[in-house]
Short mmCIF file of C-alpha atoms and ligand atoms in Angstrom, two decimals:
data_model
loop_
_atom_site.label_atom_id
_atom_site.label_comp_id
_atom_site.label_asym_id
_atom_site.label_seq_id
_atom_site.Cartn_x
_atom_site.Cartn_y
_atom_site.Cartn_z
CA UNK A 1 -18.54 21.84 -18.10
CA UNK A 2 -16.06 22.26 -15.27
CA UNK A 3 -14.42 19.23 -13.67
CA UNK A 4 -16.45 19.84 -10.53
CA UNK A 5 -19.66 19.78 -12.55
CA UNK A 6 -18.59 16.56 -14.25
CA UNK A 7 -17.60 14.94 -10.94
CA UNK A 8 -20.01 16.24 -8.31
CA UNK A 9 -19.67 15.36 -4.66
CA UNK A 10 -22.85 13.62 -3.54
CA UNK A 11 -24.12 14.19 -0.01
CA UNK A 12 -26.21 11.28 1.21
CA UNK A 13 -29.10 11.71 3.56
CA UNK A 14 -28.70 10.47 7.08
CA UNK A 15 -31.60 8.20 7.91
CA UNK A 16 -30.10 7.49 11.31
CA UNK A 17 -31.60 7.96 14.71
CA UNK A 18 -30.57 7.30 18.28
CA UNK A 19 -29.74 3.72 17.29
CA UNK A 20 -27.04 4.80 14.84
CA UNK A 21 -26.59 6.08 11.32
CA UNK A 22 -28.08 4.69 8.14
CA UNK A 23 -27.14 5.67 4.61
CA UNK A 24 -28.91 4.29 1.55
CA UNK A 25 -27.46 4.19 -1.95
CA UNK A 26 -29.94 3.29 -4.67
CA UNK A 27 -29.20 2.90 -8.36
CA UNK A 28 -31.06 5.41 -10.47
CA UNK A 29 -32.07 7.37 -7.36
CA UNK A 30 -29.29 9.02 -5.38
CA UNK A 31 -26.71 7.18 -7.52
CA UNK A 32 -27.03 8.48 -11.10
CA UNK A 33 -26.82 5.03 -12.75
CA UNK A 34 -28.04 1.48 -12.24
CA UNK A 35 -25.46 -0.32 -10.11
CA UNK A 36 -24.07 -3.46 -11.75
CA UNK A 37 -20.99 -3.99 -9.61
CA UNK A 38 -19.73 -3.19 -6.14
CA UNK A 39 -16.17 -3.57 -4.95
CA UNK A 40 -14.20 -2.25 -2.01
CA UNK A 41 -10.58 -1.50 -1.39
CA UNK A 42 -9.01 -1.83 2.05
CA UNK A 43 -5.61 -2.65 3.48
CA UNK A 44 -3.98 0.06 1.34
CA UNK A 45 -1.73 2.58 3.08
CA UNK A 46 -0.49 6.13 2.74
CA UNK A 47 2.28 5.12 0.33
CA UNK A 48 0.46 3.24 -2.41
CA UNK A 49 -1.30 4.92 -5.29
CA UNK A 50 -4.20 3.01 -6.80
CA UNK A 51 -6.37 3.68 -9.80
CA UNK A 52 -4.09 5.45 -12.28
CA UNK A 53 -6.49 4.78 -15.07
CA UNK A 54 -9.50 6.08 -16.95
CA UNK A 55 -12.48 4.03 -18.08
CA UNK A 56 -14.08 4.39 -21.47
CA UNK A 57 -17.50 3.20 -20.32
CA UNK A 58 -17.81 2.79 -16.57
CA UNK A 59 -19.31 5.34 -14.25
CA UNK A 60 -18.39 5.14 -10.59
CA UNK A 61 -19.35 6.50 -7.21
CA UNK A 62 -16.61 6.29 -4.57
CA UNK A 63 -17.49 6.32 -0.88
CA UNK A 64 -15.11 5.89 2.05
CA UNK A 65 -17.47 3.96 4.30
CA UNK A 66 -14.69 3.89 6.93
CA UNK A 67 -11.51 5.89 7.30
CA UNK A 68 -10.36 8.24 4.60
CA UNK A 69 -8.51 8.51 1.33
CA UNK A 70 -7.95 11.06 -1.38
CA UNK A 71 -8.88 10.89 -5.02
CA UNK A 72 -7.15 13.04 -7.61
CA UNK A 73 -9.19 13.45 -10.77
CA UNK A 74 -8.49 15.10 -14.08
CA UNK A 75 -10.25 15.45 -17.39
CA UNK A 76 -6.97 16.29 -19.09
CA UNK A 77 -7.53 20.02 -18.58
CA UNK A 78 -8.39 20.63 -14.94
CA UNK A 79 -7.30 18.70 -11.88
CA UNK A 80 -8.90 18.41 -8.50
CA UNK A 81 -8.27 16.54 -5.26
CA UNK A 82 -11.15 15.42 -3.08
CA UNK A 83 -10.76 13.93 0.37
CA UNK A 84 -13.28 11.17 1.01
CA UNK A 85 -13.58 11.17 4.77
CA UNK A 86 -17.23 10.62 5.66
CA UNK A 87 -19.57 7.68 5.00
CA UNK A 88 -22.20 10.24 4.02
CA UNK A 89 -20.31 11.63 1.05
CA UNK A 90 -19.44 10.19 -2.32
CA UNK A 91 -17.95 11.41 -5.55
CA UNK A 92 -19.39 10.63 -8.96
CA UNK A 93 -16.87 9.85 -11.69
CA UNK A 94 -18.13 9.61 -15.28
CA UNK A 95 -16.27 7.85 -18.11
CA UNK A 96 -12.96 9.28 -19.40
CA UNK A 97 -11.83 10.84 -16.14
CA UNK A 98 -8.31 9.90 -15.02
CA UNK A 99 -8.24 9.01 -11.31
CA UNK A 100 -5.64 8.25 -8.67
CA UNK A 101 -6.58 7.10 -5.19
CA UNK A 102 -3.98 7.54 -2.45
CA UNK A 103 -3.28 8.57 1.13
CA UNK A 104 -5.40 5.74 2.54
CA UNK A 105 -5.80 5.75 6.31
CA UNK A 106 -5.15 2.41 8.01
CA UNK A 107 -8.86 1.90 8.58
CA UNK A 108 -9.86 3.02 5.07
CA UNK A 109 -12.58 1.00 3.36
CA UNK A 110 -13.22 2.56 -0.03
CA UNK A 111 -16.52 1.37 -1.47
CA UNK A 112 -16.92 1.67 -5.23
CA UNK A 113 -20.23 1.43 -7.06
CA UNK A 114 -19.94 0.86 -10.79
CA UNK A 115 -22.37 1.06 -13.70
CA UNK A 116 -20.80 -1.90 -15.55
CA UNK A 117 -19.58 -5.41 -15.07
CA UNK A 118 -15.80 -5.65 -15.10
CA UNK A 119 -14.22 -5.43 -18.53
CA UNK A 120 -10.47 -4.91 -18.55
CA UNK A 121 -10.47 -3.73 -22.16
CA UNK A 122 -12.28 -0.47 -21.33
CA UNK A 123 -9.39 0.69 -19.13
CA UNK A 124 -6.87 3.24 -20.31
CA UNK A 125 -3.79 2.73 -18.15
CA UNK A 126 -1.34 4.91 -20.04
CA UNK A 127 -1.59 8.61 -19.20
CA UNK A 128 -0.17 9.82 -22.51
CA UNK A 129 -2.67 7.66 -24.36
CA UNK A 130 -5.41 9.10 -22.16
CA UNK A 131 -4.39 12.68 -22.98
CA UNK A 132 -4.34 11.76 -26.63
CA UNK A 133 -7.90 10.37 -26.44
CA UNK A 134 -9.45 13.31 -24.56
CA UNK A 135 -7.86 16.13 -26.50
P1 TYD B 1 -7.09 -2.46 -10.42
O1 TYD B 1 -7.85 -1.93 -11.57
O2 TYD B 1 -5.60 -2.38 -10.48
O3 TYD B 1 -7.57 -1.77 -9.08
P2 TYD B 1 -7.54 -0.20 -8.68
O4 TYD B 1 -8.49 0.48 -9.60
O5 TYD B 1 -8.00 -0.19 -7.30
O6 TYD B 1 -6.16 0.30 -8.78
O7 TYD B 1 -7.55 -3.97 -10.18
C1 TYD B 1 -6.76 -4.91 -9.49
C2 TYD B 1 -7.02 -6.29 -10.06
O8 TYD B 1 -8.37 -6.69 -9.84
C3 TYD B 1 -6.78 -6.34 -11.56
O9 TYD B 1 -6.14 -7.58 -11.85
C4 TYD B 1 -8.18 -6.37 -12.17
C5 TYD B 1 -9.02 -7.00 -11.08
N1 TYD B 1 -10.40 -6.50 -11.02
C6 TYD B 1 -11.46 -7.32 -11.38
O10 TYD B 1 -11.26 -8.49 -11.76
N2 TYD B 1 -12.73 -6.84 -11.29
C7 TYD B 1 -13.00 -5.58 -10.88
O11 TYD B 1 -14.18 -5.18 -10.81
C8 TYD B 1 -11.90 -4.72 -10.53
C9 TYD B 1 -12.14 -3.31 -10.08
C10 TYD B 1 -10.62 -5.22 -10.60
#
């Protein structure tokens, strides 16, 4: 499987009308897992790099509901950079993908949907260890 196949960009349907836009995310429907946790990152800037880890269990969908940011993903073989710049797009990230989030616009609100409750022990935060585990 290519990295792009592992981490597809999801285009959400626009249920908006003349009153404004409406996007729905539903676990097990347009999000490929049941959502157990939601968090959002804002107040980051174009200098910080967040993420810098892989998760052994968690699946994620990242959506910039406002502003924009970039996510660099790798499976240890391929690398790809996706700009999240529309509330109607998301990227799915399965377990064991290394991810860096960076280049946040001032108004960036990065919404993250996760398949698990938080468990710090499933994080791999050392890149060499990550490469060792995926090879
Ligand atoms: P961190 O993993 O560094 O965030 P990012 O992936 O954006 O770089 O998390 C920052 C802190 O927040 C860290 O102390 C762990 C804690 N945290 C939770 O307690 N629950 C969560 O769901 C998340 C994502 C983080």
